[in-house]
Amino acid sequence: MTRRFDVVVIGGGPAGYVAAIRCAQLGMNTACIDQWRDRQGRSALGGTCLNSGCIPSKALLESSEIYDQARNSFAMHGVKCGGVALDLQAMMARKDKVVATLTQGIAGLFKSHKVTWVKGHARLLPRKQVEVHEYGGAGTGQLIEAESIILAPGSVSAEMGAAPLHGDVIVDSTGALEFSEVPARLGIIGAGVIGLELGSVWRRLGSEVVLLEAQSEFLTMTDTQIAGEALRQFTAQGLDIRLGARVLGCQVTESKVELAYQDRGGDHRETVDKLIVAVGRRPNTRDLFVPEAELLLDEWGVIHVDEHCRTNIPGVYAIGDVVRGPMLAHKGSEEGVMVAERIAGQQTSINYDTVPSVIYTLPEIAWVGKSEQALRAAGNDCRVGIFPFSASGRALASGSTAGMVKVIADAATDRVLGVHMIGPHCSELIAQAVIAMQFSASSEDLAMTMFAHPTLSEAFHEAALAVDGRPIHIARTGRR
Ligand code: FAD
Ligand code: NAD
């Protein structure tokens, strides 16, 4: 028997589950099909983000930071605590509990919005039909038909021929969130977002961490000045970041990994106890559709969509990591809302120029909009204001003075084109820049806005003042 819905969503990650809830809010009879199962074999909503991405990584970042502070920073505040010890099992159990609370929360939201949760693997067929196989099911599955179909199958870790995964010794990000003990020496291939966040976790917990990064420049996605400061800070924390390193191969011997890599200095070898492969993620389109469905993908497996996430098949949409743009949970969720509202006949759009990015290291790195180097390379004349956290009273009071805020404005119109920052709580501060840019603010608009004292936000205010050469809390050098 064929089941019928107004909307079927394939994938229950932050793109898919948000789309499903919004569709239901708009009165559509909605089903969400998801194949995720946790380590115990239980079905779980939330996709990569809740189960093995954003949430567990942030739980461990928080716990490891507290441990590190107790060992290294409390004394600076006059707090003495001897005998600080790590209980990794308890830390992992807490992380698992946070994940379970949130994934069960999504199941509760589905129930309250009357979204039907179908557990199993879905494949798109022609004529807006979907075939669902329960776990491991072979043969003909259950058939579902819908007026509109939203594809949100997410992404999976990219593999590397030179470093194939091997049990719990060579792992991807999921394995790196599950180590049962702190590796004495940890290798990471890729000094991108995952490499830096998970490298920070294990470094704080006691590992020696070596990151091998293929590119000769560090963190090319953010502003060069911010990236330079980040490299200095991470190196000072003991992260051994080796740029321009090309891994040639690795061998597992007696639970250790021997790596061979090459850089400008020649051939090198490195032995580590665990190796994390963190070289990016690829769209999860494997077995998502039958060829007769004629869904258009590019050569990387990215589903082709227009600015409103419409695929080449009328009535079929794709959102989240499986389409163009940054692989970020909030970008996927906003696409989910947009598509749901468009199906309901509304004219919702997304401003892709104001998608914020955050790297949850210490200090945190966050940005929105264009970097100075990207603007100059494109021939845009811009003015820049920078304010260091070392001149912020609040940062000094809390003992976190590393970093800066950089505001970049168009030289002719003064419109803010980008804000890049590294420092304390930048994951929260960046929202102010997103709001400013969403409302097309100028740096003068920000300069004229009042900020509470003493707050870290004042650094954003001062950086905006600095665009016009008039920050209050920076000593004047030379003539204006
Ligand atoms: P996913 O979350 O991958 O969900 C897709 C779901 O669809 C999965 O449950 C999958 O099992 C299911 N599925 C796939 N194919 C089928 C099928 N054929 N049938 C049925 N079900 C299917 N992003 C941030 O914004 N902030 C962060 O802090 C952050 N941290 C991260 C940390 C790590 C370690 C990782 C790996 C990623 C992190 N990300 C972060 C990225 C974020 O997880 C993704 O951008 C986000 O999960 C993408 O959402 P999605 O809904 O498109 O896909
Ligand atoms: P990434 O693109 O951030 O970093 C991958 C790094 O690996 C790059 O620096 C790349 O140059 C390097 N690399 C690629 N091939 C290599 C090779 N053969 N040898 C050595 N280095 C190599 O990807 P990621 O860190 O794997 O994260 C995947 C995605 O997940 C990101 O795009 C991001 O969008 C998302 N994510 C986001 C967050 C966050 O928002 N805080 C956290 C984790 C993951």
Coordinates of C-alpha atoms and ligand atoms in Angstrom, one line a residue:
M1 CA 0.0 0.0 0.0
T2 CA 1.3 3.5 -0.9
R3 CA 1.3 6.0 1.9
R4 CA 0.6 9.7 1.0
F5 CA 1.8 12.9 2.5
D6 CA 1.9 16.5 1.5
V7 CA 5.6 16.6 2.2
V8 CA 8.3 14.0 2.7
V9 CA 11.7 14.9 4.0
I10 CA 14.6 12.5 3.5
G11 CA 17.1 13.1 6.4
G12 CA 16.4 14.2 10.0
G13 CA 19.5 16.4 10.6
P14 CA 19.3 20.1 11.3
A15 CA 18.3 20.8 7.7
G16 CA 15.7 18.0 7.4
Y17 CA 14.1 18.1 10.9
V18 CA 13.7 21.9 10.8
A19 CA 12.1 21.7 7.4
A20 CA 9.7 19.0 8.6
I21 CA 8.7 21.0 11.7
R22 CA 8.2 24.2 9.7
C23 CA 6.1 22.3 7.1
A24 CA 3.9 20.9 9.9
Q25 CA 3.6 24.4 11.4
L26 CA 2.3 25.5 8.0
G27 CA -0.4 22.9 8.1
M28 CA 1.1 20.3 5.8
N29 CA 0.9 16.5 6.5
T30 CA 4.6 15.8 6.8
A31 CA 6.8 12.7 7.1
C32 CA 10.6 12.7 7.8
I33 CA 12.5 9.5 6.9
D34 CA 15.8 9.0 8.7
Q35 CA 18.2 6.1 8.8
W36 CA 20.4 7.1 11.8
R37 CA 21.1 4.6 14.5
D38 CA 23.2 5.2 17.6
R39 CA 25.9 2.9 18.9
Q40 CA 23.2 0.8 20.7
G41 CA 21.3 0.4 17.4
R42 CA 18.5 2.9 18.5
S43 CA 17.0 5.2 16.0
A44 CA 17.9 8.9 16.6
L45 CA 16.9 12.1 15.0
G46 CA 19.2 15.1 14.7
G47 CA 21.7 13.7 12.0
T48 CA 25.4 14.3 12.1
C49 CA 25.0 17.6 14.0
L50 CA 23.3 16.3 17.1
N51 CA 24.7 12.7 17.1
S52 CA 28.3 13.0 16.1
G53 CA 29.0 16.6 15.1
C54 CA 28.2 20.0 16.6
I55 CA 26.8 18.9 19.9
P56 CA 29.1 16.1 21.1
S57 CA 32.2 18.1 20.0
K58 CA 31.0 21.2 21.9
A59 CA 30.3 19.1 25.0
L60 CA 33.9 17.8 24.9
L61 CA 35.3 21.2 24.1
E62 CA 33.5 22.6 27.2
S63 CA 34.5 19.8 29.5
S64 CA 38.1 19.8 28.3
E65 CA 38.3 23.6 28.7
I66 CA 37.1 23.3 32.3
Y67 CA 39.7 20.7 33.0
D68 CA 42.5 22.8 31.4
Q69 CA 41.4 25.9 33.3
A70 CA 41.3 24.0 36.6
R71 CA 44.9 22.8 36.0
N72 CA 46.3 26.0 34.4
S73 CA 44.2 29.1 35.0
F74 CA 42.4 28.9 38.3
A75 CA 45.6 29.8 40.2
M76 CA 45.8 33.0 38.3
H77 CA 42.5 34.0 39.8
G78 CA 43.7 33.1 43.2
V79 CA 41.8 29.8 43.3
K80 CA 43.9 26.9 44.5
C81 CA 42.7 23.4 43.8
G82 CA 45.2 20.6 44.2
G83 CA 44.7 17.1 42.9
V84 CA 42.8 17.9 39.7
A85 CA 42.2 14.6 37.9
L86 CA 40.6 13.5 34.7
D87 CA 37.7 11.1 34.6
L88 CA 37.4 10.5 30.9
Q89 CA 34.6 8.0 31.3
A90 CA 32.5 10.5 33.2
M91 CA 33.3 13.2 30.6
M92 CA 32.2 10.9 27.7
A93 CA 29.1 9.8 29.6
R94 CA 28.1 13.5 30.1
K95 CA 28.6 14.1 26.4
D96 CA 26.4 11.1 25.5
K97 CA 23.7 12.3 27.9
V98 CA 23.7 15.8 26.3
V99 CA 23.3 14.1 22.9
A100 CA 20.5 11.8 24.0
T101 CA 18.6 14.7 25.7
L102 CA 18.7 16.7 22.5
T103 CA 17.9 13.9 20.0
Q104 CA 15.0 12.8 22.2
G105 CA 13.9 16.4 22.3
I106 CA 13.6 16.4 18.5
A107 CA 11.5 13.2 18.7
G108 CA 9.3 15.1 21.2
L109 CA 9.0 18.1 18.8
F110 CA 8.0 15.7 16.0
K111 CA 5.3 14.2 18.2
S112 CA 3.9 17.6 19.2
H113 CA 3.9 18.9 15.6
K114 CA 2.5 15.6 14.3
V115 CA 5.4 15.0 12.0
T116 CA 5.5 11.2 11.1
W117 CA 9.0 9.8 11.8
V118 CA 9.7 6.9 9.4
K119 CA 12.8 4.9 10.4
G120 CA 14.9 3.5 7.6
H121 CA 16.7 4.2 4.3
A122 CA 14.9 6.2 1.6
R123 CA 15.5 6.3 -2.1
L124 CA 13.9 8.8 -4.5
L125 CA 12.0 7.2 -7.3
P126 CA 10.5 8.9 -10.4
R127 CA 7.1 10.7 -10.1
K128 CA 7.7 12.0 -6.6
Q129 CA 7.7 8.6 -5.0
V130 CA 10.0 7.4 -2.3
E131 CA 10.9 3.8 -1.4
V132 CA 11.8 3.1 2.2
H133 CA 13.7 0.1 3.5
E134 CA 13.8 -0.5 7.2
Y135 CA 17.3 -1.2 8.5
G136 CA 18.9 -4.0 6.5
G137 CA 15.7 -4.6 4.6
A138 CA 16.0 -6.1 1.1
G139 CA 13.5 -6.4 -1.7
T140 CA 10.7 -4.0 -2.2
G141 CA 10.3 -1.5 0.5
Q142 CA 7.3 0.6 1.6
L143 CA 6.2 3.2 -1.0
I144 CA 5.5 6.8 0.0
E145 CA 4.1 9.5 -2.3
A146 CA 4.2 13.2 -1.7
E147 CA 3.3 16.5 -3.4
S148 CA 6.7 17.8 -2.4
I149 CA 10.0 16.0 -1.5
I150 CA 12.8 17.6 0.4
L151 CA 16.2 15.9 0.2
A152 CA 18.4 16.5 3.3
P153 CA 20.7 13.5 3.5
G154 CA 23.7 15.5 4.8
S155 CA 27.3 14.6 4.4
V156 CA 29.9 12.1 5.5
S157 CA 33.6 12.3 6.3
A158 CA 35.8 12.4 3.2
E159 CA 38.1 9.4 3.0
M160 CA 41.8 9.5 2.1
G161 CA 43.5 6.8 0.1
A162 CA 46.8 7.4 1.9
A163 CA 45.2 6.9 5.4
P164 CA 42.3 4.4 5.3
L165 CA 40.3 4.2 8.6
H166 CA 41.5 1.3 10.8
G167 CA 39.4 0.3 13.9
D168 CA 39.9 2.8 16.7
V169 CA 43.5 3.7 15.6
I170 CA 42.9 5.6 12.4
V171 CA 39.5 7.3 12.8
D172 CA 37.3 10.0 11.4
S173 CA 35.7 12.7 13.6
T174 CA 33.1 10.3 14.9
G175 CA 35.8 7.9 16.2
A176 CA 37.7 10.9 17.6
L177 CA 34.7 11.7 19.9
E178 CA 34.9 8.2 21.3
F179 CA 38.5 7.5 22.4
S180 CA 38.4 5.5 25.6
E181 CA 41.7 6.9 26.8
V182 CA 43.8 10.0 26.1
P183 CA 46.3 9.1 23.3
A184 CA 49.8 10.0 24.3
R185 CA 50.6 11.2 20.8
L186 CA 47.8 12.1 18.4
G187 CA 48.2 12.8 14.7
I188 CA 45.6 14.7 12.8
I189 CA 45.5 15.0 9.0
G190 CA 43.9 18.4 8.1
A191 CA 44.2 21.5 10.2
G192 CA 40.7 22.7 9.3
V193 CA 37.7 23.2 11.6
I194 CA 37.4 19.6 12.8
G195 CA 41.2 19.2 13.2
L196 CA 41.5 22.3 15.3
E197 CA 38.4 21.7 17.5
L198 CA 39.2 18.0 18.2
G199 CA 42.9 18.7 18.3
S200 CA 42.2 21.3 21.1
V201 CA 40.0 18.8 23.0
W202 CA 42.7 16.1 23.1
R203 CA 45.6 18.6 23.7
R204 CA 43.8 20.0 26.7
L205 CA 43.3 16.5 28.0
G206 CA 47.0 15.8 27.7
S207 CA 47.8 14.5 24.2
E208 CA 50.8 15.7 22.2
V209 CA 49.0 16.8 19.0
V210 CA 50.6 17.0 15.5
L211 CA 48.5 18.4 12.7
L212 CA 49.5 17.8 9.1
E213 CA 47.9 20.3 6.8
A214 CA 48.3 20.1 3.0
Q215 CA 47.9 23.8 2.3
S216 CA 50.9 26.0 2.9
E217 CA 48.7 28.7 4.4
F218 CA 46.7 28.4 7.6
L219 CA 42.9 28.7 7.8
T220 CA 42.5 30.2 4.3
M221 CA 38.8 30.6 4.8
T222 CA 39.2 33.4 7.3
D223 CA 40.9 36.8 7.3
T224 CA 44.7 36.4 7.1
Q225 CA 45.4 38.6 10.1
I226 CA 43.0 36.5 12.2
A227 CA 44.5 33.3 10.9
G228 CA 48.0 34.6 11.7
E229 CA 46.9 35.3 15.3
A230 CA 45.2 31.9 15.5
L231 CA 48.3 30.1 14.4
R232 CA 50.4 32.0 17.1
Q233 CA 47.8 31.1 19.8
F234 CA 47.5 27.5 18.9
T235 CA 51.2 27.0 18.6
A236 CA 51.6 28.5 22.1
Q237 CA 49.1 26.0 23.4
G238 CA 51.3 23.2 22.1
L239 CA 49.4 22.3 18.9
D240 CA 52.2 21.3 16.5
I241 CA 50.8 22.6 13.2
R242 CA 52.8 21.6 10.1
L243 CA 51.8 23.3 6.9
G244 CA 52.4 22.2 3.4
A245 CA 52.5 18.6 4.5
R246 CA 51.4 15.9 2.1
V247 CA 50.7 12.5 3.6
L248 CA 52.1 9.8 1.4
G249 CA 50.9 6.7 3.4
C250 CA 50.6 5.1 6.8
Q251 CA 51.0 1.8 8.4
V252 CA 49.4 0.4 11.6
T253 CA 51.9 -1.6 13.7
E254 CA 51.2 -2.7 17.3
S255 CA 48.4 -0.2 17.8
K256 CA 50.6 2.7 16.6
V257 CA 50.4 4.5 13.3
E258 CA 53.5 5.2 11.3
L259 CA 53.0 8.1 8.9
A260 CA 55.1 9.1 5.9
Y261 CA 54.7 12.7 4.7
Q262 CA 56.4 15.2 2.6
D263 CA 56.9 18.9 2.8
R264 CA 59.2 21.6 1.4
G265 CA 61.9 20.2 3.7
G266 CA 61.7 16.7 2.2
D267 CA 60.4 13.3 3.4
H268 CA 59.5 12.8 7.0
R269 CA 58.2 10.0 9.3
E270 CA 56.0 10.4 12.3
T271 CA 54.7 7.8 14.8
V272 CA 51.4 8.4 16.7
D273 CA 49.1 6.4 18.9
K274 CA 46.0 7.5 17.1
L275 CA 45.3 9.3 13.9
I276 CA 42.3 11.4 13.0
V277 CA 41.5 12.0 9.3
A278 CA 39.8 15.4 9.1
V279 CA 40.2 16.4 5.4
G280 CA 36.7 17.6 4.7
R281 CA 33.2 16.1 4.2
R282 CA 31.4 15.0 1.1
P283 CA 27.7 15.1 0.2
N284 CA 25.9 11.9 1.2
T285 CA 24.2 11.0 -2.1
R286 CA 25.2 7.4 -2.2
D287 CA 22.0 5.3 -2.9
L288 CA 19.8 8.3 -2.4
F289 CA 17.9 8.0 -5.7
V290 CA 17.5 5.5 -8.6
P291 CA 19.0 6.6 -11.9
E292 CA 15.5 6.9 -13.5
A293 CA 14.7 9.7 -11.0
E294 CA 17.2 11.8 -13.1
L295 CA 18.4 14.0 -10.3
L296 CA 21.2 16.3 -11.3
L297 CA 24.4 16.3 -9.3
D298 CA 27.8 17.8 -10.0
E299 CA 31.0 15.8 -10.2
W300 CA 31.5 16.0 -6.4
G301 CA 28.1 14.6 -5.7
V302 CA 26.6 18.0 -4.7
I303 CA 22.9 18.2 -5.7
H304 CA 22.3 21.0 -8.2
V305 CA 19.9 23.6 -6.8
D306 CA 18.9 27.2 -7.5
E307 CA 18.9 30.0 -4.9
H308 CA 15.6 28.6 -3.5
C309 CA 16.9 25.0 -3.2
R310 CA 14.9 23.7 -6.1
T311 CA 16.5 20.7 -7.9
N312 CA 16.0 20.0 -11.6
I313 CA 12.9 17.9 -10.7
P314 CA 9.7 20.0 -10.1
G315 CA 8.5 19.6 -6.6
V316 CA 11.8 18.1 -5.3
Y317 CA 14.1 20.3 -3.2
A318 CA 17.5 19.7 -1.6
I319 CA 18.9 21.5 1.5
G320 CA 21.8 21.4 3.9
D321 CA 25.3 19.8 3.4
V322 CA 24.2 18.1 0.2
V323 CA 23.9 21.4 -1.7
R324 CA 26.3 24.3 -2.4
G325 CA 27.5 26.6 0.3
P326 CA 29.2 26.0 3.7
M327 CA 28.5 22.8 5.5
L328 CA 27.0 24.4 8.6
A329 CA 24.0 23.3 10.6
H330 CA 22.4 26.8 10.8
K331 CA 22.7 27.3 7.0
G332 CA 20.9 24.0 6.5
S333 CA 18.2 24.9 9.0
E334 CA 17.5 28.2 7.3
E335 CA 17.3 26.5 4.0
G336 CA 14.8 24.1 5.6
V337 CA 12.6 27.0 6.7
M338 CA 12.9 28.7 3.4
V339 CA 11.8 25.6 1.4
A340 CA 8.9 24.8 3.8
E341 CA 7.6 28.4 3.4
R342 CA 8.0 28.4 -0.4
I343 CA 6.1 25.1 -0.6
A344 CA 3.4 26.9 1.4
G345 CA 3.4 29.7 -1.2
Q346 CA 5.4 32.3 0.6
Q347 CA 8.3 34.2 -1.0
T348 CA 11.0 33.5 1.6
S349 CA 14.7 33.9 0.6
I350 CA 18.1 33.5 2.4
N351 CA 20.8 36.1 2.5
Y352 CA 23.8 33.9 1.9
D353 CA 26.1 36.9 2.4
T354 CA 25.4 36.8 6.1
V355 CA 26.1 33.1 7.1
P356 CA 28.2 33.2 10.2
S357 CA 31.1 30.8 10.7
V358 CA 32.6 29.9 14.1
I359 CA 35.6 27.7 15.1
Y360 CA 35.0 26.8 18.8
T361 CA 38.7 26.7 19.8
L362 CA 40.2 28.9 22.6
P363 CA 40.3 31.7 21.6
E364 CA 37.2 31.3 19.5
I365 CA 37.3 32.4 15.8
A366 CA 34.3 33.8 14.1
W367 CA 33.5 35.7 11.0
V368 CA 30.7 36.9 8.7
G369 CA 31.0 38.4 5.2
K370 CA 34.2 38.9 3.2
S371 CA 37.8 39.0 4.4
E372 CA 40.0 42.0 3.7
Q373 CA 42.2 39.9 1.3
A374 CA 39.2 38.6 -0.7
L375 CA 37.8 42.1 -1.0
R376 CA 41.1 43.6 -2.1
A377 CA 41.8 40.7 -4.5
A378 CA 38.4 41.5 -6.1
G379 CA 39.4 45.1 -6.5
N380 CA 37.1 46.5 -3.8
D381 CA 38.4 49.5 -1.9
C382 CA 37.7 49.1 1.8
R383 CA 38.5 50.6 5.2
V384 CA 39.5 48.5 8.1
G385 CA 39.1 49.0 11.9
I386 CA 40.8 46.7 14.4
F387 CA 40.5 46.6 18.2
P388 CA 42.5 44.2 20.3
F389 CA 40.9 42.4 23.3
S390 CA 44.1 43.4 25.3
A391 CA 42.6 46.9 25.4
S392 CA 39.2 45.7 26.6
G393 CA 38.5 46.1 30.4
R394 CA 36.1 43.2 30.5
A395 CA 38.6 40.9 28.7
L396 CA 41.3 41.9 31.1
A397 CA 39.0 41.4 34.1
S398 CA 38.3 37.8 32.9
G399 CA 41.9 37.0 32.0
S400 CA 41.2 36.4 28.3
T401 CA 42.9 39.1 26.4
A402 CA 44.1 37.3 23.3
G403 CA 42.7 38.3 20.0
M404 CA 41.0 41.1 18.2
V405 CA 37.9 42.3 16.3
K406 CA 38.2 43.5 12.7
V407 CA 35.5 45.4 11.0
I408 CA 35.8 45.9 7.2
A409 CA 33.7 48.6 5.5
D410 CA 33.3 49.7 1.9
A411 CA 35.5 52.7 1.3
A412 CA 32.8 54.6 -0.7
T413 CA 29.6 53.7 1.1
D414 CA 30.9 52.7 4.5
R415 CA 28.6 49.6 4.4
V416 CA 30.0 46.8 6.6
L417 CA 31.2 44.0 4.2
G418 CA 32.8 41.7 6.7
V419 CA 33.6 41.2 10.4
H420 CA 36.3 38.8 11.5
M421 CA 37.3 38.1 15.1
I422 CA 39.4 35.9 17.3
G423 CA 39.0 36.1 21.1
P424 CA 36.8 35.3 24.1
H425 CA 33.1 34.4 23.4
C426 CA 33.4 35.4 19.7
S427 CA 30.9 32.6 18.9
E428 CA 28.3 34.9 20.6
L429 CA 29.8 38.3 19.6
I430 CA 29.5 37.4 15.9
A431 CA 25.7 37.5 16.1
Q432 CA 25.9 41.3 16.5
A433 CA 27.9 41.6 13.3
V434 CA 25.4 39.3 11.5
I435 CA 22.5 41.5 12.6
A436 CA 24.3 44.6 11.6
M437 CA 25.1 43.2 8.1
Q438 CA 21.6 41.8 7.7
F439 CA 20.3 45.3 8.2
S440 CA 23.0 46.8 5.8
A441 CA 24.6 48.8 8.6
S442 CA 27.5 51.1 8.0
S443 CA 30.5 51.3 10.3
E444 CA 29.2 54.7 11.4
D445 CA 25.8 53.1 12.4
L446 CA 27.8 50.8 14.7
A447 CA 30.0 53.7 15.9
M448 CA 26.8 55.6 16.9
T449 CA 25.4 52.7 18.8
M450 CA 25.7 52.5 22.6
F451 CA 27.2 49.3 24.1
A452 CA 27.1 48.3 27.8
H453 CA 30.3 48.7 29.8
P454 CA 32.2 46.6 30.7
T455 CA 31.4 44.0 28.0
L456 CA 33.4 42.2 25.3
S457 CA 31.0 43.7 22.8
E458 CA 32.7 47.1 23.3
A459 CA 35.6 45.6 21.3
F460 CA 33.2 45.4 18.3
H461 CA 32.1 49.0 18.9
E462 CA 35.7 50.2 19.1
A463 CA 36.6 48.3 15.9
A464 CA 33.8 50.1 14.2
L465 CA 35.1 53.4 15.5
A466 CA 38.6 52.4 14.3
V467 CA 37.3 52.2 10.8
D468 CA 37.1 56.0 10.9
G469 CA 40.4 56.3 12.9
R470 CA 38.7 57.3 16.2
P471 CA 38.8 54.4 18.7
I472 CA 38.8 55.7 22.2
H473 CA 40.9 53.1 24.0
I474 CA 43.8 52.8 21.6
A475 CA 46.8 55.1 22.0
R476 CA 47.2 57.4 19.0
T477 CA 50.3 56.8 16.8
G478 CA 51.3 59.4 14.3
R479 CA 48.9 61.9 12.6
R480 CA 45.6 61.1 11.0
Ligands
FAD1 P1 23.1 15.7 8.6 O1 23.2 16.3 9.9 O2 24.3 14.9 8.1 O3 21.8 14.8 8.6 C1 21.5 14.0 7.5 C2 20.6 12.8 8.1 O4 20.0 12.1 6.9 C3 21.4 11.8 8.8 O5 20.6 11.4 10.0 C4 21.5 10.6 7.9 O6 21.6 9.4 8.5 C5 20.1 10.7 7.1 N1 20.1 10.1 5.8 C6 21.1 10.3 4.8 N2 20.7 9.6 3.7 C7 19.5 9.0 4.0 C8 18.6 8.2 3.3 N3 18.9 7.9 2.0 N4 17.5 7.8 3.9 C9 17.2 8.2 5.2 N5 18.0 8.9 5.9 C10 19.2 9.4 5.3 N6 28.2 22.8 12.0 C11 27.9 23.9 12.7 O7 27.2 24.7 12.2 N7 28.4 24.1 13.9 C12 29.3 23.2 14.5 O8 29.7 23.5 15.6 C13 29.6 22.0 13.8 N8 30.4 21.1 14.4 C14 30.6 20.0 13.7 C15 31.5 19.0 14.3 C16 31.8 17.8 13.7 C17 32.7 16.8 14.3 C18 31.2 17.6 12.4 C19 31.4 16.2 11.7 C20 30.3 18.5 11.8 C21 30.1 19.7 12.5 N9 29.2 20.7 11.9 C22 29.0 21.8 12.6 C23 28.6 20.4 10.6 C24 27.1 20.0 10.8 O9 27.1 18.8 11.5 C25 26.5 19.8 9.4 O10 26.6 21.0 8.7 C26 25.0 19.5 9.6 O11 24.8 18.4 10.4 C27 24.4 19.3 8.2 O12 23.0 19.1 8.4 P2 22.2 18.2 7.4 O13 20.8 18.1 8.0 O14 22.4 18.7 6.0 O15 22.8 16.8 7.4
NAD2 P1 37.7 21.7 6.5 O1 37.5 21.9 5.1 O2 37.4 22.7 7.5 O3 39.3 21.3 6.8 C1 39.9 20.2 6.1 C2 41.4 20.6 6.0 O4 42.0 19.4 5.6 C3 41.7 21.7 5.1 O5 42.5 22.7 5.7 C4 42.4 21.1 3.9 O6 43.4 21.9 3.3 C5 43.0 19.9 4.6 N1 43.3 18.8 3.7 C6 42.5 18.3 2.7 N2 43.1 17.2 2.2 C7 44.3 17.0 2.9 C8 45.3 16.1 2.8 N3 45.3 15.1 1.8 N4 46.4 16.1 3.6 C9 46.4 17.1 4.6 N5 45.4 18.1 4.7 C10 44.4 18.0 3.9 O7 37.0 20.3 6.8 P2 36.8 19.5 8.2 O8 37.6 20.1 9.3 O9 36.9 18.1 7.9 O10 35.3 19.8 8.5 C11 34.3 19.4 7.5 C12 33.1 20.4 7.5 O11 32.4 20.3 8.7 C13 33.6 21.8 7.5 O12 33.5 22.2 6.1 C14 32.7 22.6 8.3 O13 31.8 23.2 7.5 C15 31.9 21.5 9.2 N6 32.3 21.7 10.6 C16 31.9 22.9 11.1 C17 32.3 23.2 12.4 C18 31.9 24.5 13.0 O14 31.0 25.2 12.5 N7 32.5 24.9 14.2 C19 33.0 22.2 13.2 C20 33.3 21.1 12.6 C21 33.0 20.8 11.2

